[in-house]
């Protein structure tokens, strides 16, 4: 893919781009994409659609507040289903009225894909770009082929996803790059000493960062095994300092869970404190998710555990036929981080895998060597992720001859 490195002149009227985000992480991606589109078109672009505060900073007037559709999990979706259905139909109607040159849906497939399907039926010639591929490589692989009917191009955040779509018969897919790549220098360069002094860490002890997730369901299932893991480490002669980064919405739940722990961990809030704790970390014990990619880019040796509820367990078991479901392992092409799921996510297994990471051992050195390969694997070939994504959107919006590659 050839990505322009300077502004692109847009002839005639401004381009009209309809953008739909379904949750706050998508709003953050949408904000960067819109900024890049404005840069490449010298401001000759008009936006409409659905987004949050970030996208509104780039000029979007959202059809309705993002929080009305930013719901997660099957039970939450079911509870709010009538409102979600109304918002899907309202968004489709607004798109048709806006008569855009291209539609960009961002993540949140439970909300954005029904919109894309209905737009395709009413305006079959209108290009539709899906920014963030669903995890077809892990869950519901048949969805990739079905997407061809209503998605013209997928902008992937992970470098292995284009090959997955090709293998599964999905739409054309280009690796645009993960937004974390744009933050790697800031994540790695943060000064951690103020946090160490504020917490009063004993620098002679190893530091273990514990990340049990941000959702109530994740915390509820993982905080127990993670606590037992710390107990086994202590009984085995290791007594690390423990830091738990939390989001504000989860702080009370985590505080209640750790209230009876014999040694109280330090709780920290905010991205700066989280990345400072990563800089201080000897190792981490983490829930599976995007945070594992953050840990990998910050070169933190880690062990990953995850449990899902009994209803979702059969889906996870099918996914576990893959070599891994942990993002850094998939990016690297081999398992750097040990991972334990469901019954295997036990204190005994987690503690045994963590123990050699808390001192200078061959296991720790092997993880660090593997982690050093990940940034290069995730670097887009040309521009920043936002500009790479914007270039493909522009090629569709401008109705260039031929299919973008």
Short mmCIF file of C-alpha atoms in Angstrom, two decimals:
data_model
loop_
_atom_site.label_atom_id
_atom_site.label_comp_id
_atom_site.label_asym_id
_atom_site.label_seq_id
_atom_site.Cartn_x
_atom_site.Cartn_y
_atom_site.Cartn_z
CA UNK A 1 0.00 0.00 0.00
CA UNK A 2 1.29 3.42 -0.92
CA UNK A 3 0.25 6.07 1.56
CA UNK A 4 0.52 9.78 0.76
CA UNK A 5 2.89 11.69 3.02
CA UNK A 6 1.51 15.10 2.19
CA UNK A 7 -1.85 16.77 1.80
CA UNK A 8 -4.15 15.51 -0.92
CA UNK A 9 -6.09 18.11 -2.88
CA UNK A 10 -9.78 17.23 -3.21
CA UNK A 11 -11.46 18.67 -6.31
CA UNK A 12 -14.97 20.12 -6.29
CA UNK A 13 -17.11 19.98 -3.19
CA UNK A 14 -15.78 18.74 0.16
CA UNK A 15 -15.89 14.99 0.64
CA UNK A 16 -18.76 13.75 2.81
CA UNK A 17 -17.80 10.97 5.22
CA UNK A 18 -20.28 9.21 7.52
CA UNK A 19 -18.51 7.76 10.58
CA UNK A 20 -20.11 5.47 13.18
CA UNK A 21 -18.43 4.55 16.48
CA UNK A 22 -20.26 2.34 18.95
CA UNK A 23 -18.13 2.70 22.07
CA UNK A 24 -15.53 4.96 23.64
CA UNK A 25 -12.49 3.11 22.32
CA UNK A 26 -13.93 3.54 18.83
CA UNK A 27 -14.44 7.24 19.50
CA UNK A 28 -10.71 7.57 20.25
CA UNK A 29 -9.86 5.85 16.96
CA UNK A 30 -12.42 7.97 15.14
CA UNK A 31 -10.93 11.19 16.50
CA UNK A 32 -7.48 10.32 15.13
CA UNK A 33 -8.90 9.14 11.81
CA UNK A 34 -10.91 12.34 11.35
CA UNK A 35 -7.87 14.46 12.17
CA UNK A 36 -5.83 12.56 9.58
CA UNK A 37 -8.58 12.89 6.96
CA UNK A 38 -8.76 16.65 7.55
CA UNK A 39 -4.98 16.86 7.19
CA UNK A 40 -4.84 14.88 3.95
CA UNK A 41 -7.72 16.82 2.36
CA UNK A 42 -6.58 20.26 3.55
CA UNK A 43 -9.84 20.49 5.49
CA UNK A 44 -12.02 19.75 2.45
CA UNK A 45 -14.11 17.13 4.25
CA UNK A 46 -17.42 17.08 6.10
CA UNK A 47 -18.27 14.55 8.78
CA UNK A 48 -21.56 13.21 10.06
CA UNK A 49 -22.55 10.15 12.06
CA UNK A 50 -22.24 8.86 15.62
CA UNK A 51 -19.38 9.46 18.02
CA UNK A 52 -18.30 10.78 21.38
CA UNK A 53 -16.31 13.70 22.72
CA UNK A 54 -13.17 12.91 20.75
CA UNK A 55 -14.91 12.83 17.38
CA UNK A 56 -16.90 15.93 18.31
CA UNK A 57 -13.59 17.74 18.84
CA UNK A 58 -12.91 17.07 15.15
CA UNK A 59 -16.19 18.62 14.06
CA UNK A 60 -18.72 15.81 14.29
CA UNK A 61 -22.20 16.64 15.55
CA UNK A 62 -23.29 13.21 16.77
CA UNK A 63 -26.81 12.10 15.89
CA UNK A 64 -27.25 11.02 19.52
CA UNK A 65 -25.00 10.65 22.60
CA UNK A 66 -22.55 7.77 22.31
CA UNK A 67 -23.34 6.48 25.80
CA UNK A 68 -26.79 5.42 24.59
CA UNK A 69 -25.26 2.59 22.55
CA UNK A 70 -21.94 1.97 24.33
CA UNK A 71 -23.11 -1.18 26.13
CA UNK A 72 -21.03 -4.34 26.49
CA UNK A 73 -21.86 -8.00 26.94
CA UNK A 74 -24.87 -10.13 25.94
CA UNK A 75 -26.96 -9.37 29.03
CA UNK A 76 -26.42 -5.62 28.76
CA UNK A 77 -27.24 -5.67 25.05
CA UNK A 78 -30.43 -7.64 25.71
CA UNK A 79 -31.49 -5.22 28.44
CA UNK A 80 -31.13 -2.22 26.12
CA UNK A 81 -32.19 -3.96 22.92
CA UNK A 82 -35.26 -1.82 22.05
CA UNK A 83 -33.23 1.39 22.30
CA UNK A 84 -30.34 -0.12 20.33
CA UNK A 85 -32.68 -1.21 17.54
CA UNK A 86 -34.14 2.30 17.34
CA UNK A 87 -30.68 3.80 17.17
CA UNK A 88 -29.60 1.39 14.43
CA UNK A 89 -32.57 2.37 12.26
CA UNK A 90 -32.12 6.06 13.07
CA UNK A 91 -28.44 5.92 12.13
CA UNK A 92 -29.23 4.24 8.80
CA UNK A 93 -31.82 6.90 8.00
CA UNK A 94 -29.37 9.67 8.89
CA UNK A 95 -26.72 8.12 6.65
CA UNK A 96 -29.04 7.94 3.65
CA UNK A 97 -30.10 11.56 4.22
CA UNK A 98 -26.46 12.70 4.45
CA UNK A 99 -25.63 11.15 1.05
CA UNK A 100 -21.97 10.51 1.96
CA UNK A 101 -19.14 9.44 -0.33
CA UNK A 102 -18.06 6.68 2.04
CA UNK A 103 -19.16 5.11 5.35
CA UNK A 104 -16.68 4.16 8.06
CA UNK A 105 -17.88 1.89 10.87
CA UNK A 106 -15.54 1.60 13.85
CA UNK A 107 -15.41 -1.55 15.99
CA UNK A 108 -18.48 -2.49 18.15
CA UNK A 109 -19.77 -5.00 15.56
CA UNK A 110 -22.97 -5.73 17.49
CA UNK A 111 -24.01 -2.13 16.76
CA UNK A 112 -22.12 -1.12 13.64
CA UNK A 113 -22.57 -4.22 11.49
CA UNK A 114 -26.40 -4.17 11.52
CA UNK A 115 -26.08 -0.54 10.38
CA UNK A 116 -23.71 -1.49 7.57
CA UNK A 117 -26.00 -4.30 6.37
CA UNK A 118 -29.00 -1.96 6.15
CA UNK A 119 -27.03 0.79 4.41
CA UNK A 120 -25.82 -1.76 1.84
CA UNK A 121 -29.40 -2.80 1.07
CA UNK A 122 -30.52 0.79 0.54
CA UNK A 123 -27.37 2.14 -1.13
CA UNK A 124 -25.51 -0.87 -2.60
CA UNK A 125 -23.01 1.35 -4.43
CA UNK A 126 -21.91 3.23 -1.28
CA UNK A 127 -18.43 2.07 -0.07
CA UNK A 128 -18.32 0.81 3.53
CA UNK A 129 -15.04 0.56 5.45
CA UNK A 130 -14.78 -1.39 8.71
CA UNK A 131 -12.10 0.11 10.97
CA UNK A 132 -11.08 -2.65 13.45
CA UNK A 133 -11.61 -6.21 12.38
CA UNK A 134 -13.84 -8.43 14.49
CA UNK A 135 -11.80 -11.22 16.05
CA UNK A 136 -12.75 -13.68 13.30
CA UNK A 137 -9.44 -15.50 13.86
CA UNK A 138 -10.71 -16.52 17.33
CA UNK A 139 -14.50 -16.22 17.50
CA UNK A 140 -17.13 -16.99 14.83
CA UNK A 141 -14.77 -17.41 11.86
CA UNK A 142 -17.74 -17.74 9.49
CA UNK A 143 -18.47 -14.05 10.04
CA UNK A 144 -15.48 -13.12 7.86
CA UNK A 145 -17.08 -14.52 4.69
CA UNK A 146 -20.47 -13.01 5.56
CA UNK A 147 -18.87 -9.56 5.89
CA UNK A 148 -18.06 -9.54 2.16
CA UNK A 149 -21.73 -8.79 1.47
CA UNK A 150 -21.67 -5.45 3.29
CA UNK A 151 -18.04 -4.41 3.91
CA UNK A 152 -15.74 -3.31 1.09
CA UNK A 153 -12.50 -3.08 3.07
CA UNK A 154 -11.31 -3.87 6.59
CA UNK A 155 -8.68 -1.73 8.32
CA UNK A 156 -6.93 -4.07 10.74
CA UNK A 157 -5.21 -3.13 13.99
CA UNK A 158 -3.17 -6.32 14.19
CA UNK A 159 -0.62 -7.47 11.60
CA UNK A 160 -1.84 -11.08 11.37
CA UNK A 161 -5.45 -10.13 10.57
CA UNK A 162 -5.15 -9.60 6.77
CA UNK A 163 -3.92 -13.20 6.39
CA UNK A 164 -6.78 -14.40 8.61
CA UNK A 165 -9.38 -12.66 6.42
CA UNK A 166 -7.81 -14.07 3.27
CA UNK A 167 -7.82 -17.57 4.73
CA UNK A 168 -11.44 -17.27 5.90
CA UNK A 169 -12.77 -15.65 2.73
CA UNK A 170 -13.37 -12.24 4.28
CA UNK A 171 -13.29 -8.79 2.63
CA UNK A 172 -10.05 -7.18 1.44
CA UNK A 173 -8.11 -6.30 4.56
CA UNK A 174 -5.13 -4.00 5.14
CA UNK A 175 -3.02 -3.71 8.26
CA UNK A 176 -3.24 -0.01 9.12
CA UNK A 177 -1.49 -0.32 12.48
CA UNK A 178 -2.48 -0.35 16.13
CA UNK A 179 -2.92 3.03 17.85
CA UNK A 180 -0.57 1.89 20.60
CA UNK A 181 2.29 2.15 18.10
CA UNK A 182 1.73 5.91 18.07
CA UNK A 183 2.18 5.92 21.86
CA UNK A 184 5.10 3.56 22.29
CA UNK A 185 7.70 6.27 22.90
CA UNK A 186 5.45 7.98 25.47
CA UNK A 187 4.69 4.68 27.21
CA UNK A 188 8.33 3.66 27.42
CA UNK A 189 9.69 7.11 28.17
CA UNK A 190 7.52 8.02 31.15
CA UNK A 191 9.42 8.91 34.33
CA UNK A 192 8.51 6.26 36.92
CA UNK A 193 10.55 7.62 39.82
CA UNK A 194 7.85 10.02 41.11
CA UNK A 195 5.43 7.10 41.40
CA UNK A 196 8.00 4.92 43.16
CA UNK A 197 8.67 7.70 45.67
CA UNK A 198 4.97 8.43 46.17
CA UNK A 199 4.22 4.77 46.93
CA UNK A 200 7.35 4.34 49.03
CA UNK A 201 8.40 1.18 47.23
CA UNK A 202 11.13 -0.98 48.70
CA UNK A 203 13.47 -1.02 45.69
CA UNK A 204 15.21 -4.15 46.97
CA UNK A 205 12.01 -6.14 46.32
CA UNK A 206 10.68 -7.14 42.89
CA UNK A 207 7.58 -5.29 41.67
CA UNK A 208 4.59 -7.25 40.41
CA UNK A 209 1.85 -5.39 38.50
CA UNK A 210 -1.51 -7.15 38.75
CA UNK A 211 -4.21 -6.42 36.15
CA UNK A 212 -7.46 -8.33 36.82
CA UNK A 213 -9.43 -6.49 34.11
CA UNK A 214 -11.66 -3.44 34.09
CA UNK A 215 -15.13 -4.97 33.86
CA UNK A 216 -16.97 -6.15 36.95
CA UNK A 217 -17.36 -9.67 35.52
CA UNK A 218 -13.63 -9.98 34.76
CA UNK A 219 -12.61 -8.74 38.19
CA UNK A 220 -15.09 -11.04 39.90
CA UNK A 221 -13.73 -14.13 38.15
CA UNK A 222 -10.00 -13.30 38.33
CA UNK A 223 -9.34 -11.43 41.57
CA UNK A 224 -9.65 -14.64 43.62
CA UNK A 225 -7.16 -16.76 41.65
CA UNK A 226 -4.81 -13.78 41.39
CA UNK A 227 -4.93 -13.26 45.17
CA UNK A 228 -4.22 -16.95 45.77
CA UNK A 229 -1.30 -16.69 43.37
CA UNK A 230 0.24 -13.93 45.49
CA UNK A 231 -0.21 -16.11 48.54
CA UNK A 232 1.66 -18.98 46.92
CA UNK A 233 4.49 -16.66 45.89
CA UNK A 234 4.83 -15.41 49.47
CA UNK A 235 4.77 -18.93 50.91
CA UNK A 236 7.48 -19.83 48.40
CA UNK A 237 9.75 -17.11 49.72
CA UNK A 238 8.91 -14.30 47.27
CA UNK A 239 7.40 -11.10 48.58
CA UNK A 240 7.03 -8.66 45.70
CA UNK A 241 5.66 -5.16 45.96
CA UNK A 242 2.24 -5.28 44.25
CA UNK A 243 0.70 -2.48 42.17
CA UNK A 244 -2.81 -2.70 40.70
CA UNK A 245 -3.71 -0.08 38.07
CA UNK A 246 -7.48 0.52 38.12
CA UNK A 247 -9.99 2.54 36.16
CA UNK A 248 -12.20 4.77 38.33
CA UNK A 249 -15.33 2.70 37.66
CA UNK A 250 -13.63 -0.43 39.01
CA UNK A 251 -11.79 1.03 42.00
CA UNK A 252 -14.48 0.35 44.61
CA UNK A 253 -14.86 -3.27 43.52
CA UNK A 254 -11.10 -3.88 43.61
CA UNK A 255 -10.77 -2.15 47.00
CA UNK A 256 -13.48 -4.40 48.43
CA UNK A 257 -11.81 -7.50 47.02
CA UNK A 258 -8.36 -6.71 48.45
CA UNK A 259 -9.61 -5.51 51.85
CA UNK A 260 -8.82 -8.87 53.46
CA UNK A 261 -5.48 -9.45 51.78
CA UNK A 262 -2.63 -9.82 54.32
CA UNK A 263 -0.48 -7.39 52.33
CA UNK A 264 -2.24 -4.48 50.70
CA UNK A 265 -1.27 -3.71 47.11
CA UNK A 266 -0.98 -0.15 45.88
CA UNK A 267 -3.84 1.06 43.67
CA UNK A 268 -3.07 3.63 40.98
CA UNK A 269 -5.34 5.41 38.49
CA UNK A 270 -4.82 6.97 35.08
CA UNK A 271 -2.71 6.09 32.05
CA UNK A 272 0.37 7.91 33.31
CA UNK A 273 0.35 5.96 36.57
CA UNK A 274 -0.36 2.70 34.74
CA UNK A 275 2.57 3.11 32.37
CA UNK A 276 4.80 4.29 35.21
CA UNK A 277 3.92 1.08 37.07
CA UNK A 278 4.87 -0.89 33.94
CA UNK A 279 8.25 0.85 33.95
CA UNK A 280 8.74 -0.20 37.57
CA UNK A 281 7.48 -3.75 37.04
CA UNK A 282 9.69 -6.78 37.28
CA UNK A 283 6.77 -8.81 35.94
CA UNK A 284 2.99 -8.68 35.52
CA UNK A 285 0.02 -10.95 36.10
CA UNK A 286 -2.71 -9.88 33.68
CA UNK A 287 -6.13 -10.66 32.32
CA UNK A 288 -6.17 -11.40 28.61
CA UNK A 289 -6.95 -8.35 26.47
CA UNK A 290 -5.43 -5.20 25.00
CA UNK A 291 -3.47 -4.62 28.22
CA UNK A 292 -1.25 -7.57 27.30
CA UNK A 293 -0.20 -5.68 24.16
CA UNK A 294 0.57 -2.61 26.29
CA UNK A 295 2.69 -4.77 28.56
CA UNK A 296 4.50 -6.29 25.59
CA UNK A 297 5.31 -2.91 24.04
CA UNK A 298 6.62 -1.79 27.44
CA UNK A 299 8.83 -4.93 27.68
CA UNK A 300 7.19 -6.34 30.82
CA UNK A 301 7.56 -10.11 31.29
CA UNK A 302 4.10 -11.44 32.07
CA UNK A 303 1.76 -14.33 32.73
CA UNK A 304 -1.79 -14.18 31.40
CA UNK A 305 -4.92 -15.71 32.88
CA UNK A 306 -8.57 -15.58 31.91
CA UNK A 307 -11.91 -17.05 32.85
CA UNK A 308 -15.30 -16.54 31.23
CA UNK A 309 -18.77 -17.36 32.52
CA UNK A 310 -20.17 -20.88 31.94
CA UNK A 311 -22.41 -19.70 29.08
CA UNK A 312 -19.44 -18.37 27.09
CA UNK A 313 -17.08 -21.19 28.09
CA UNK A 314 -17.82 -23.41 25.04
CA UNK A 315 -16.93 -20.50 22.72
CA UNK A 316 -13.63 -20.00 24.54
CA UNK A 317 -12.85 -23.71 24.35
CA UNK A 318 -13.29 -23.64 20.57
CA UNK A 319 -10.98 -20.61 20.38
CA UNK A 320 -8.39 -22.43 22.46
CA UNK A 321 -7.77 -24.70 19.48
CA UNK A 322 -5.64 -21.81 18.25
CA UNK A 323 -1.98 -21.70 19.35
CA UNK A 324 -2.91 -18.67 21.51
CA UNK A 325 -5.62 -16.12 22.17
CA UNK A 326 -3.17 -13.62 23.72
CA UNK A 327 -2.41 -10.71 21.39
CA UNK A 328 1.39 -10.45 21.83
CA UNK A 329 1.71 -14.18 21.19
CA UNK A 330 -0.34 -13.89 17.99
CA UNK A 331 1.68 -10.89 16.82
CA UNK A 332 4.98 -12.65 17.52
CA UNK A 333 3.89 -15.89 15.88
CA UNK A 334 4.87 -17.93 18.93
CA UNK A 335 3.95 -17.99 22.60
CA UNK A 336 6.00 -15.48 24.56
CA UNK A 337 3.55 -15.07 27.44
CA UNK A 338 2.35 -18.22 29.25
CA UNK A 339 -1.45 -18.24 29.24
CA UNK A 340 -3.92 -20.12 31.40
CA UNK A 341 -7.66 -20.26 30.74
CA UNK A 342 -10.70 -21.54 32.63
CA UNK A 343 -9.74 -24.44 34.93
CA UNK A 344 -6.07 -24.01 34.02
CA UNK A 345 -6.23 -20.46 35.38
CA UNK A 346 -5.33 -21.69 38.85
CA UNK A 347 -3.11 -20.20 41.52
CA UNK A 348 -0.72 -23.13 41.25
CA UNK A 349 -0.21 -22.68 37.50
CA UNK A 350 0.00 -18.90 37.65
CA UNK A 351 2.48 -18.88 40.53
CA UNK A 352 4.70 -21.51 38.89
CA UNK A 353 4.87 -19.46 35.69
CA UNK A 354 5.43 -16.16 37.51
CA UNK A 355 8.14 -17.26 39.91
CA UNK A 356 11.01 -17.41 37.36
CA UNK A 357 10.03 -14.00 35.94
CA UNK A 358 10.70 -12.21 39.23
CA UNK A 359 14.47 -12.68 39.06
CA UNK A 360 17.21 -13.02 36.43
CA UNK A 361 16.47 -16.41 34.89
CA UNK A 362 16.57 -17.97 31.40
CA UNK A 363 12.76 -17.79 31.29
CA UNK A 364 12.80 -14.05 31.93
CA UNK A 365 15.56 -13.49 29.35
CA UNK A 366 13.63 -15.51 26.75
CA UNK A 367 10.51 -13.40 27.27
CA UNK A 368 12.45 -10.15 26.94
CA UNK A 369 14.07 -11.35 23.70
CA UNK A 370 10.66 -12.23 22.30
CA UNK A 371 9.13 -8.92 23.36
CA UNK A 372 11.90 -7.04 21.55
CA UNK A 373 10.58 -8.36 18.22
CA UNK A 374 7.03 -7.05 18.61
CA UNK A 375 7.36 -3.30 17.86
CA UNK A 376 8.89 -3.98 14.43
CA UNK A 377 6.16 -6.52 13.63
CA UNK A 378 3.48 -3.96 14.53
CA UNK A 379 4.95 -0.97 12.70
CA UNK A 380 2.86 -0.06 9.61
CA UNK A 381 4.94 0.02 6.43
CA UNK A 382 4.47 3.69 5.62
CA UNK A 383 2.77 6.23 7.89
CA UNK A 384 1.25 6.38 11.33
CA UNK A 385 -1.80 4.12 11.80
CA UNK A 386 -4.19 7.06 11.54
CA UNK A 387 -2.72 8.34 8.28
CA UNK A 388 -2.51 4.83 6.82
CA UNK A 389 -6.21 4.28 7.61
CA UNK A 390 -7.18 7.71 6.29
CA UNK A 391 -5.41 7.09 2.96
CA UNK A 392 -7.52 4.00 2.27
CA UNK A 393 -10.74 5.77 3.29
CA UNK A 394 -9.88 8.62 0.91
CA UNK A 395 -9.28 6.28 -2.00
CA UNK A 396 -12.77 4.85 -1.58
CA UNK A 397 -14.34 8.24 -0.90
CA UNK A 398 -12.74 9.72 -4.00
CA UNK A 399 -14.07 6.82 -6.05
CA UNK A 400 -10.63 6.02 -7.47
CA UNK A 401 -10.54 3.52 -10.31
CA UNK A 402 -9.88 0.00 -9.09
CA UNK A 403 -9.85 -1.53 -5.65
CA UNK A 404 -7.39 -0.11 -3.08
CA UNK A 405 -4.69 -2.52 -2.13
#
